Tab-separated table of C-alpha atoms in Angstrom:
chain	number	residue	atom	x	y	z
A	183	PRO	CA	0.000	0.000	0.000
A	184	ALA	CA	1.075	3.550	-0.684
A	185	ALA	CA	2.224	5.610	2.265
A	186	VAL	CA	-0.062	8.406	3.382
A	187	TYR	CA	1.597	11.623	4.470
A	188	GLU	CA	0.174	14.663	6.210
A	189	THR	CA	1.687	18.108	5.947
A	190	ILE	CA	2.396	19.710	9.314
A	191	ASP	CA	3.591	23.274	9.923
A	192	ILE	CA	5.979	22.857	12.848
A	193	ASP	CA	6.263	26.533	13.836
A	194	ALA	CA	2.929	28.284	13.339
A	195	ASN	CA	3.095	31.350	15.546
A	196	LEU	CA	-0.655	31.942	15.494
A	197	LEU	CA	-0.501	33.654	18.865
A	198	HIS	CA	1.887	36.359	17.693
A	199	GLU	CA	0.301	39.806	17.978
A	200	ALA	CA	0.420	40.248	14.194
A	201	LEU	CA	-1.477	36.989	13.567
A	202	VAL	CA	-3.737	36.260	16.532
A	203	ALA	CA	-6.709	38.263	15.214
A	204	ASP	CA	-6.630	36.200	12.003
A	205	LYS	CA	-5.890	32.806	13.549
A	206	ASP	CA	-9.179	31.220	12.458
A	207	ASP	CA	-8.754	32.411	8.861
A	208	LEU	CA	-5.147	31.223	8.887
A	209	ARG	CA	-6.242	27.771	10.089
A	210	ARG	CA	-8.762	27.576	7.247
A	211	SER	CA	-6.177	28.766	4.705
A	212	ALA	CA	-3.706	26.183	5.958
A	213	LYS	CA	-6.264	23.391	5.614
A	214	ALA	CA	-7.180	24.585	2.101
A	215	ALA	CA	-3.473	24.436	1.205
A	216	GLY	CA	-3.253	20.831	2.448
A	217	VAL	CA	-1.800	21.414	5.922
A	218	ALA	CA	-3.341	18.988	8.408
A	219	HIS	CA	-1.876	20.338	11.656
A	220	LEU	CA	-0.201	23.475	12.935
A	221	VAL	CA	2.250	23.257	15.814
A	222	VAL	CA	1.828	26.415	17.898
A	223	PRO	CA	4.837	27.021	20.140
A	224	GLY	CA	4.625	28.211	23.703
A	225	SER	CA	7.792	30.209	24.310
A	226	THR	CA	6.811	31.649	27.711
A	227	LEU	CA	4.547	30.329	30.462
A	228	ASP	CA	1.724	32.603	29.262
A	229	ASP	CA	2.272	31.614	25.608
A	230	SER	CA	2.241	27.964	26.648
A	231	ARG	CA	-1.114	28.403	28.411
A	232	ASP	CA	-2.543	30.201	25.361
A	233	ALA	CA	-1.162	27.594	22.933
A	234	LEU	CA	-2.725	24.772	24.957
A	235	ALA	CA	-6.044	26.615	25.088
A	236	LEU	CA	-5.966	27.031	21.301
A	237	ALA	CA	-5.087	23.355	20.830
A	238	ASN	CA	-8.094	22.409	22.932
A	239	GLU	CA	-10.584	24.488	20.966
A	240	PRO	CA	-12.947	22.507	18.754
A	241	VAL	CA	-11.575	21.999	15.247
A	242	ALA	CA	-13.792	23.082	12.359
A	243	ALA	CA	-13.894	20.642	9.466
A	244	ASP	CA	-12.436	23.286	7.145
A	245	ALA	CA	-9.550	24.260	9.455
A	246	ALA	CA	-6.169	22.763	10.288
A	247	GLY	CA	-5.851	21.219	13.728
A	248	VAL	CA	-3.539	22.737	16.329
A	249	VAL	CA	-0.932	20.976	18.427
A	250	ALA	CA	0.834	23.007	21.118
A	251	THR	CA	4.253	22.983	22.698
A	252	ALA	CA	4.946	24.270	26.187
A	253	GLY	CA	8.209	25.742	27.373
A	254	ILE	CA	10.370	28.772	27.943
A	255	HIS	CA	12.536	29.801	25.022
A	256	PRO	CA	16.066	30.972	25.840
A	257	TYR	CA	15.177	34.405	24.414
A	258	HIS	CA	12.669	34.776	27.257
A	259	VAL	CA	14.794	33.381	30.056
A	260	ASP	CA	15.162	36.817	31.654
A	261	ASP	CA	11.501	37.799	31.349
A	262	ASN	CA	10.646	36.904	34.941
A	263	LYS	CA	13.477	39.093	36.252
A	264	GLY	CA	14.087	36.840	39.248
A	265	SER	CA	10.457	36.651	40.341
A	266	THR	CA	10.505	32.879	39.942
A	267	THR	CA	13.182	30.211	40.076
A	268	LEU	CA	13.889	27.548	37.483
A	269	ASP	CA	12.312	24.969	39.795
A	270	GLU	CA	9.142	27.063	40.120
A	271	ASP	CA	8.911	27.556	36.348
A	272	MET	CA	9.425	23.834	35.714
A	273	ALA	CA	6.751	22.986	38.294
A	274	THR	CA	4.375	25.388	36.528
A	275	LEU	CA	5.134	23.767	33.165
A	276	ARG	CA	4.640	20.277	34.598
A	277	ALA	CA	1.295	21.300	36.087
A	278	LEU	CA	0.278	22.922	32.821
A	279	VAL	CA	0.987	19.933	30.614
A	280	THR	CA	-0.421	17.345	33.007
A	281	SER	CA	-3.646	19.226	33.721
A	282	PRO	CA	-6.879	18.409	31.865
A	283	GLY	CA	-6.297	19.552	28.297
A	284	GLY	CA	-2.526	19.445	28.706
A	285	ALA	CA	0.036	17.201	27.074
A	286	VAL	CA	-0.546	14.107	29.131
A	287	ALA	CA	-4.321	14.448	29.175
A	288	THR	CA	-6.311	12.722	26.463
A	289	HIS	CA	-8.083	14.786	23.857
A	290	SER	CA	-11.865	14.687	23.751
A	291	HIS	CA	-12.190	15.979	20.186
A	292	SER	CA	-13.905	13.683	17.767
A	293	GLN	CA	-11.367	14.362	15.011
A	294	SER	CA	-8.300	12.180	14.949
A	295	ARG	CA	-5.217	14.235	15.800
A	296	PRO	CA	-2.273	14.097	18.147
A	297	THR	CA	-2.751	14.876	21.810
A	298	THR	CA	-1.267	18.238	22.557
A	299	THR	CA	2.161	19.089	23.803
A	300	ASN	CA	5.734	18.415	24.625
A	301	TYR	CA	8.305	20.438	26.538
A	302	THR	CA	10.506	22.850	24.583
A	303	ASP	CA	13.615	24.893	25.391
A	304	CYS	CA	12.963	24.774	29.120
A	305	ARG	CA	14.802	27.781	30.569
A	306	LEU	CA	18.391	26.967	29.863
A	307	PRO	CA	20.757	28.328	32.513
A	308	LEU	CA	22.410	30.914	30.283
A	309	ARG	CA	24.751	33.535	31.660
A	310	ARG	CA	23.980	35.897	28.804
A	311	ARG	CA	21.133	36.370	26.429
A	312	VAL	CA	21.406	34.302	23.262
A	313	ARG	CA	19.663	36.831	21.077
A	314	PRO	CA	21.840	39.598	19.601
């Protein structure tokens, strides 16, 4: 039998301020172009929460599904300015992805698609910012 492949956009920043207002249209456009799933990255704790919420929204038949990642990108490692420790941030991420609707939880959508998330770039202990 012939192999069946799905096209997946692995870095769909639908939650970026320039795109968030059009996210539903973008999901429909992606589906029309043959993209089955969009991976929406969570690069901060707040982004991760928003990405998981988007991944848990019902999927319209004419729209690409969303899979989320959860993590803290090295570019954002200084965002908390010492208000939380690495251990606290990791505990928050663990709670986020193991909560109902998180990575470890099972999806209740009727459409077949991956469960949501995985950890990404979890607050590397950098002495300087990576971004120029």
